[in-house]
PDB file of C-alpha atoms in Angstrom:
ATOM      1  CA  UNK A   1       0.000   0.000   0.000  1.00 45.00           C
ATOM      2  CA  UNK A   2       1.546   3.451  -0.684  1.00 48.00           C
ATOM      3  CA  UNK A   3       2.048   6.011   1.594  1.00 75.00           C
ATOM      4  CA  UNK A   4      -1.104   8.308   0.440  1.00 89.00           C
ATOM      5  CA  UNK A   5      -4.508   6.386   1.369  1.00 92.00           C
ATOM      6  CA  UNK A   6      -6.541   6.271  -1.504  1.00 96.00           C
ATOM      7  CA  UNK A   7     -10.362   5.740  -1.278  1.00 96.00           C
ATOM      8  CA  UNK A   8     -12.223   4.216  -4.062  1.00 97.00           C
ATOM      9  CA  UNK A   9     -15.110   6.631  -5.887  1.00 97.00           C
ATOM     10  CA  UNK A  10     -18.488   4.998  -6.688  1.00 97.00           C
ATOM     11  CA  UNK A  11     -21.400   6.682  -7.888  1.00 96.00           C
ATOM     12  CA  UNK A  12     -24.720   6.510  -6.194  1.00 91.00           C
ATOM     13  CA  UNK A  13     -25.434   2.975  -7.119  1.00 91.00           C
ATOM     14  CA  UNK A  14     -22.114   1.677  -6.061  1.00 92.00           C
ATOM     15  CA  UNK A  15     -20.322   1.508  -9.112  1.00 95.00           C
ATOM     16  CA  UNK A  16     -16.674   1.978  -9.128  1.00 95.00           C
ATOM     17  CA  UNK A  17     -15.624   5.508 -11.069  1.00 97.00           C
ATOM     18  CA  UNK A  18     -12.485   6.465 -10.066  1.00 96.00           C
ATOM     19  CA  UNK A  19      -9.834   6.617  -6.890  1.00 96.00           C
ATOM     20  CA  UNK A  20      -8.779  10.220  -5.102  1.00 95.00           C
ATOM     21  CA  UNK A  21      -6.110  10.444  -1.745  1.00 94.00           C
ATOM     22  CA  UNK A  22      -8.295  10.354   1.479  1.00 92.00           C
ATOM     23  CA  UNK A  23      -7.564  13.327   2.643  1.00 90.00           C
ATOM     24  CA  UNK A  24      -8.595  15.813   0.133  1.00 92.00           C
ATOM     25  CA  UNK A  25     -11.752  13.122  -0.716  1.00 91.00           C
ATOM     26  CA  UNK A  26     -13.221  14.213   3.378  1.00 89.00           C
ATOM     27  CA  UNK A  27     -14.667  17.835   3.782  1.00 89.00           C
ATOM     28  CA  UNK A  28     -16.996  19.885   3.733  1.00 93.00           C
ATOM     29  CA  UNK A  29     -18.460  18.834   0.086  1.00 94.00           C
ATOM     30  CA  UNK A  30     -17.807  14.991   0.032  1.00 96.00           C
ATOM     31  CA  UNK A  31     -17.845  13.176  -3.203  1.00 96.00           C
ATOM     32  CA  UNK A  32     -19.427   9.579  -2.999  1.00 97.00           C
ATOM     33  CA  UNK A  33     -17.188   6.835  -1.866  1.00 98.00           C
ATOM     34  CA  UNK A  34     -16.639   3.292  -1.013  1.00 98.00           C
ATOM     35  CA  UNK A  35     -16.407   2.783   2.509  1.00 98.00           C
ATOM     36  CA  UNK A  36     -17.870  -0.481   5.279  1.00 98.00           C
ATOM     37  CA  UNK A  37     -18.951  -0.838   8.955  1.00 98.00           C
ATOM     38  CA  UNK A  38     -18.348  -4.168  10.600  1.00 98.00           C
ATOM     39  CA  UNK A  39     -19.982  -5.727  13.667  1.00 98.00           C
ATOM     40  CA  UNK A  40     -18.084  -7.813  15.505  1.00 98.00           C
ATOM     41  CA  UNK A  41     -19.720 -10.611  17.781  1.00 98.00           C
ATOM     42  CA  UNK A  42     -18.162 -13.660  19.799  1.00 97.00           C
ATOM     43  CA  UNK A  43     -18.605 -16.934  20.397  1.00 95.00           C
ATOM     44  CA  UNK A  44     -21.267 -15.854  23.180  1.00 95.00           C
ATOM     45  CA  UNK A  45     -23.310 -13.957  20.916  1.00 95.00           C
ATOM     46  CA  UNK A  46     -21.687 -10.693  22.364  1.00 97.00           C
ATOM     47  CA  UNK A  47     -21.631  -7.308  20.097  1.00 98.00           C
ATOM     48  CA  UNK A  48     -18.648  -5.583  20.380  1.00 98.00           C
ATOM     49  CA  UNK A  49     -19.530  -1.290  20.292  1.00 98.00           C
ATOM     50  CA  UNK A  50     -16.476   0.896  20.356  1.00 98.00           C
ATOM     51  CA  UNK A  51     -16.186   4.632  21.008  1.00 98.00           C
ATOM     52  CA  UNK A  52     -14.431   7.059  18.539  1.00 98.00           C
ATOM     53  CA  UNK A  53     -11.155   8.471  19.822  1.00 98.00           C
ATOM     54  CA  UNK A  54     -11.045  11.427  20.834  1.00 97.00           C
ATOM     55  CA  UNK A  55      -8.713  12.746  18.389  1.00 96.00           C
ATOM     56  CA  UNK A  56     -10.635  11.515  15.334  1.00 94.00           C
ATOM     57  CA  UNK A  57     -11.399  14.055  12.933  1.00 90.00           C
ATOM     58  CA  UNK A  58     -15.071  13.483  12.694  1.00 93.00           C
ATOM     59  CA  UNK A  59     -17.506  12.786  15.168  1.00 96.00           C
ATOM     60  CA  UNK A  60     -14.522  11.924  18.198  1.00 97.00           C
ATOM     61  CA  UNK A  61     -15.794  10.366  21.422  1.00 97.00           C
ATOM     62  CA  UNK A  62     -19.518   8.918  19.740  1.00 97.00           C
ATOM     63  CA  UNK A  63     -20.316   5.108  20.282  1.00 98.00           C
ATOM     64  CA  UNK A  64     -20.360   2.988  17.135  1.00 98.00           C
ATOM     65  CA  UNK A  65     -20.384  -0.612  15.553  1.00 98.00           C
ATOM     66  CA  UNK A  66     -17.356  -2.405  16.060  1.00 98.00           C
ATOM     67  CA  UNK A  67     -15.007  -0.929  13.515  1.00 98.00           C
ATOM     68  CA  UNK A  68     -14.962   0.915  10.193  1.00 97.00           C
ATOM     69  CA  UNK A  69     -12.717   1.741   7.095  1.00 97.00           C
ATOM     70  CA  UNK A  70     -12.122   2.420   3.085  1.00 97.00           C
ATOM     71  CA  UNK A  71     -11.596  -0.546   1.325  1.00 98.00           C
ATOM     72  CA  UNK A  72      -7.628   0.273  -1.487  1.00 97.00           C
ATOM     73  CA  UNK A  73      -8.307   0.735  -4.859  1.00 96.00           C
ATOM     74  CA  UNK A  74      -7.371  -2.816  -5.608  1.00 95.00           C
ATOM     75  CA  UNK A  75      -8.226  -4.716  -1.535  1.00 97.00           C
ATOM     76  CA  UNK A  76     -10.989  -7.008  -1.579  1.00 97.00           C
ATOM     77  CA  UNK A  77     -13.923  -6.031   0.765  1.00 97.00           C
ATOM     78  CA  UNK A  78     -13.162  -8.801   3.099  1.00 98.00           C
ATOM     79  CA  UNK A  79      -9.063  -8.183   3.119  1.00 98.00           C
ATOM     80  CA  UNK A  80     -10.283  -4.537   4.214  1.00 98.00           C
ATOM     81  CA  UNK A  81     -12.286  -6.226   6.684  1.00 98.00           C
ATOM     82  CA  UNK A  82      -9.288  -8.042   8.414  1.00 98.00           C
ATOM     83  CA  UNK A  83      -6.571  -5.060   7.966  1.00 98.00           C
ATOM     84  CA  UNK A  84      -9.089  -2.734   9.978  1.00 98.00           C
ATOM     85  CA  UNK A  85      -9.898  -4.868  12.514  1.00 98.00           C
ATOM     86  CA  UNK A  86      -6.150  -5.904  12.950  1.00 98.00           C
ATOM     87  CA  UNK A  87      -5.395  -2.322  12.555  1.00 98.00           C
ATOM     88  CA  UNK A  88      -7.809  -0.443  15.288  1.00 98.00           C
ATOM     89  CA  UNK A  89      -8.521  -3.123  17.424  1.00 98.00           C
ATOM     90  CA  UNK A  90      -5.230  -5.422  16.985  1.00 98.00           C
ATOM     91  CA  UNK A  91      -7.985  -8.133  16.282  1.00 98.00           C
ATOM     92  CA  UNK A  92      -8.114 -10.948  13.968  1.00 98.00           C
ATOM     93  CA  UNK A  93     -11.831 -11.730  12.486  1.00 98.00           C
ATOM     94  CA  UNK A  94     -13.162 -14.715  10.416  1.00 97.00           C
ATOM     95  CA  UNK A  95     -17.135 -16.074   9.446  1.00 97.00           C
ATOM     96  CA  UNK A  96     -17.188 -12.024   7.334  1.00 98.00           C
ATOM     97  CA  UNK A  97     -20.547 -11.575   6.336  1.00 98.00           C
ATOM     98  CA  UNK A  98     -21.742  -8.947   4.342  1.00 98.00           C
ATOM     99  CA  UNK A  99     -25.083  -8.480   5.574  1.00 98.00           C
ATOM    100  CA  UNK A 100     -26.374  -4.920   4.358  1.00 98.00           C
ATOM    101  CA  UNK A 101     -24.682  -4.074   0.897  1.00 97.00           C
ATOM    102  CA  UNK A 102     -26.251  -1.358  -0.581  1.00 96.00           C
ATOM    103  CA  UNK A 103     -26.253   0.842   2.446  1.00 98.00           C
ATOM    104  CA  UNK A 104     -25.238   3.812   1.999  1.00 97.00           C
ATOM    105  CA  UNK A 105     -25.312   7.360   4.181  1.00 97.00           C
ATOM    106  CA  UNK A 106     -24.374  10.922   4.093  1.00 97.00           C
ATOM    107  CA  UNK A 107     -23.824  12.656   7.325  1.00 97.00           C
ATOM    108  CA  UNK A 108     -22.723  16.054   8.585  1.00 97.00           C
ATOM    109  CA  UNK A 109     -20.299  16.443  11.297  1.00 94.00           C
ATOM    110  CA  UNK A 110     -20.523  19.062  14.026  1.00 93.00           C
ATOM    111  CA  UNK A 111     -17.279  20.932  12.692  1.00 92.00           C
ATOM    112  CA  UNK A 112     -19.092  20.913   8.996  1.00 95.00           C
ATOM    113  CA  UNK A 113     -17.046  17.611   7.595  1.00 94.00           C
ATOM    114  CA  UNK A 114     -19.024  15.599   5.605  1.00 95.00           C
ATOM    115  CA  UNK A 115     -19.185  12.028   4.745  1.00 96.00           C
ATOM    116  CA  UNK A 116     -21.323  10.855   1.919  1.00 97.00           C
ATOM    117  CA  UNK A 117     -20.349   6.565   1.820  1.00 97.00           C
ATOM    118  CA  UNK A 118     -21.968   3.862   0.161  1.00 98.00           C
ATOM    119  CA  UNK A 119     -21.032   1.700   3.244  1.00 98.00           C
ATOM    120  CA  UNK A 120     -21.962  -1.786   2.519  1.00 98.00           C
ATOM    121  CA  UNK A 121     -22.081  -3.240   6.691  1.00 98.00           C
ATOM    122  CA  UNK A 122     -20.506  -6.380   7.648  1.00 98.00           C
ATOM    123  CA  UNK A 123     -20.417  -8.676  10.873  1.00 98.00           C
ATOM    124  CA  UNK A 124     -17.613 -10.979  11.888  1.00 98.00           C
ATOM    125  CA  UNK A 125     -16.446 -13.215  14.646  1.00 98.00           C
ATOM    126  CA  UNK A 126     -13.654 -12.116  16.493  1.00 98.00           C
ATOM    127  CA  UNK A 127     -10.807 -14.432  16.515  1.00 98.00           C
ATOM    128  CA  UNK A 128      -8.166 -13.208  18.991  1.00 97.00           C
ATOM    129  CA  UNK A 129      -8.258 -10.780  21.960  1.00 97.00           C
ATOM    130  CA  UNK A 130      -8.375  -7.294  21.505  1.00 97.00           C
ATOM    131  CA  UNK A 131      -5.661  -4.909  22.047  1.00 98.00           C
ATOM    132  CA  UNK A 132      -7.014  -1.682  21.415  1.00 98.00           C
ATOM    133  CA  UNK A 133      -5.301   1.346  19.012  1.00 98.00           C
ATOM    134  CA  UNK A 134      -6.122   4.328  21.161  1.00 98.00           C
ATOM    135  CA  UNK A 135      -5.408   6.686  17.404  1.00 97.00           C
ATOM    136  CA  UNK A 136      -8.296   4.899  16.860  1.00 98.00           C
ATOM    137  CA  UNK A 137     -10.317   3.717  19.955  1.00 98.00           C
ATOM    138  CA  UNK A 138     -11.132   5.313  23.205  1.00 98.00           C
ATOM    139  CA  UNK A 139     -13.016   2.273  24.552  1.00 98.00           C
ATOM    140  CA  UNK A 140     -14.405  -0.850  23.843  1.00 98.00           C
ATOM    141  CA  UNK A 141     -17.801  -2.484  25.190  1.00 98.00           C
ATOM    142  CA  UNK A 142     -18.842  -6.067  24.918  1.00 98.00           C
ATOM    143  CA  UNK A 143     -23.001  -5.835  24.627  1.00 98.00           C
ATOM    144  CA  UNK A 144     -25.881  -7.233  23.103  1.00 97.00           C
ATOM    145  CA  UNK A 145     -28.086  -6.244  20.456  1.00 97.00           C
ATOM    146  CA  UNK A 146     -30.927  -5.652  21.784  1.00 96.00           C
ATOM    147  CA  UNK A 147     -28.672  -3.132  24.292  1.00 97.00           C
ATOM    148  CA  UNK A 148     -27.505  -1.569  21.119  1.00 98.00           C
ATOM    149  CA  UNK A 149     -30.494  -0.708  19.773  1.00 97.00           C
ATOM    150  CA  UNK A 150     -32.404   0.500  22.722  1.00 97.00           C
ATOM    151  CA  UNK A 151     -29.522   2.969  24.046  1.00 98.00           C
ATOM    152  CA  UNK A 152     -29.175   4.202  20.313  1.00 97.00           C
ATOM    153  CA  UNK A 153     -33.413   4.476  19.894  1.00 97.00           C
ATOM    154  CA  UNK A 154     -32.873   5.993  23.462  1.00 98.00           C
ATOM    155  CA  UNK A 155     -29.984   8.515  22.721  1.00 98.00           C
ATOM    156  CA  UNK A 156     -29.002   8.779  19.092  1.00 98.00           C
ATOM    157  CA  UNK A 157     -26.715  11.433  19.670  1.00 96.00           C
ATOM    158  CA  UNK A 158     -24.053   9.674  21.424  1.00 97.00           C
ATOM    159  CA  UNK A 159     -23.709   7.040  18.097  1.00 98.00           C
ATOM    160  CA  UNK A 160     -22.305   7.616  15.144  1.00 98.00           C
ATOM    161  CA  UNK A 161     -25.149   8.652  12.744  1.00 98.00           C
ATOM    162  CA  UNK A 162     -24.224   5.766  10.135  1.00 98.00           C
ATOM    163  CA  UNK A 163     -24.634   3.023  12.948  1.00 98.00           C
ATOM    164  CA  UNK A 164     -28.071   4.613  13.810  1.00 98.00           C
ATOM    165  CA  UNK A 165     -28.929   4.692  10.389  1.00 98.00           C
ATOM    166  CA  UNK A 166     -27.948   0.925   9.555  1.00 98.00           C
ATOM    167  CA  UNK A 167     -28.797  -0.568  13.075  1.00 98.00           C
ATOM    168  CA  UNK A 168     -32.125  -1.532  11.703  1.00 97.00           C
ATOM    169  CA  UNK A 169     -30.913  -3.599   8.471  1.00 97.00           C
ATOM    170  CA  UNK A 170     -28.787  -5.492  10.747  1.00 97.00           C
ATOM    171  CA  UNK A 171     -29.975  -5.906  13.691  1.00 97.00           C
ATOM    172  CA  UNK A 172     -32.257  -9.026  12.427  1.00 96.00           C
ATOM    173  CA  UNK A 173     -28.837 -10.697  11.576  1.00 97.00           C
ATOM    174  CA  UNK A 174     -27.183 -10.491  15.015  1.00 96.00           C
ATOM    175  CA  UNK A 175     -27.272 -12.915  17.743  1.00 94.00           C
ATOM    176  CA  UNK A 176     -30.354 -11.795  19.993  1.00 87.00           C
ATOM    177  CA  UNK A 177     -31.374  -9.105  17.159  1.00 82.00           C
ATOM    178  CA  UNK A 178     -34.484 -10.601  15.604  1.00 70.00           C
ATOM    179  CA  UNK A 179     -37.504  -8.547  14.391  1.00 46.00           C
ATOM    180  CA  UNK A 180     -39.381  -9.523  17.432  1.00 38.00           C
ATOM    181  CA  UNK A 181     -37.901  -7.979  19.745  1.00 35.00           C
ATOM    182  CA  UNK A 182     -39.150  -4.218  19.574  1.00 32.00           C
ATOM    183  CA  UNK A 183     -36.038  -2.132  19.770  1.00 30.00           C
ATOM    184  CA  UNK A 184     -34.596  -0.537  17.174  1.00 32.00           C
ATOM    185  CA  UNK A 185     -37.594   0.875  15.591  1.00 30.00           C
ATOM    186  CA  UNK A 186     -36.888   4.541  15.013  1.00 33.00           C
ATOM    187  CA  UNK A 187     -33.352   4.047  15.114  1.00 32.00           C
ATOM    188  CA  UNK A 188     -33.144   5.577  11.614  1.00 34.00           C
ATOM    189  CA  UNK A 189     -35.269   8.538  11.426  1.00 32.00           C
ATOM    190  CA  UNK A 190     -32.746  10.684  13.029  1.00 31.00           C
ATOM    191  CA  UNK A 191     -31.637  13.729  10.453  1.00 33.00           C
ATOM    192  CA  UNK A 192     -27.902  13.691   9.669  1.00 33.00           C
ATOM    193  CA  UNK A 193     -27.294  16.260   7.178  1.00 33.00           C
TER     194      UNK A 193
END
């Protein structure tokens, strides 16, 4: 991988249309790019929800799904997958499922950055222990679904708004997550932009 990050430039159906660095592709006017979320669970059924460093750029300190990233121009989904979650949470992953791709998002931050992803969300099994990148990750929570979703139906505002968004879609393919269990609902109504 080279030194600049590139990001990979899809059009709003998800089609691949060109590459540009990441950090001149993040600001205030965002083009559309490829991006994923990933839940991770364990082997108890356990949902692991990390919090935003501090020093992130956009939206520092929120709660969120496990990990994100920007898949390389020429990484496979599922490689990006594994270098993330070795990456911020020194983790090793396996059973990746994509189980929401077409999602996609735009959001604006508090300090006016935008992101505008077509974020296709995964979940994984984690593999290894964690050992946390604190560039990264401020904390890390071991919960269940149904926690999830009621804390973000309960207080959107302290998730990131693409995990509030997509917590719906997924949450029927978590351990514990099913339809039937009446959280969640509302999760996605929140305004980001």
């Amino acid at each position: 991988m080279s030194a600049v990050e590139m990001v990979v430039l899809v059009d709003d159906a998800g089609t691949r249309v060109g590459t540009q660095s990441k950090a001149s592709t993040h600001g205030t006017s965002t083009p559309r790019h490829l991006a994923f979320s990933c839940h991770v669970v364990d082997t108890e059924g356990r949902l692991l929800v990390t919090r935003r460093a501090l020093t992130k750029q956009t939206w520092p300190g929120v709660w969120t799904n496990s990990f994100c990233g920007h898949p390389a121009p020429d990484e496979s989904m599922e490689d990006a997958v594994r270098r993330r979650a070795a990456f911020e949470l020194g983790l090793s992953v396996d059973m990746i499922e994509c189980v929401a791709p077409e999602f996609g998002y735009v959001a604006r931050d508090a300090s006016g950055i935008q992101e505008n992803e077509h974020c296709p969300v995964f979940i994984a099994r984690a593999a290894s222990d964690l050992s946390l990148n604190p560039d990264e990750v401020a904390q890390a929570q071991w919960t269940t679904a149904s926690e999830l979703a009621l804390a973000a139906a309960k207080a959107p505002w302290a998730f990131s708004p693409w995990l509030v968004e997509h917590l719906p879609q997924v949450l029927p393919h978590l351990p514990g997550g099913g339809h039937d269990n009446g959280v969640g609902r509302g999760a996605g109504e929140r305004e980001h932009a």
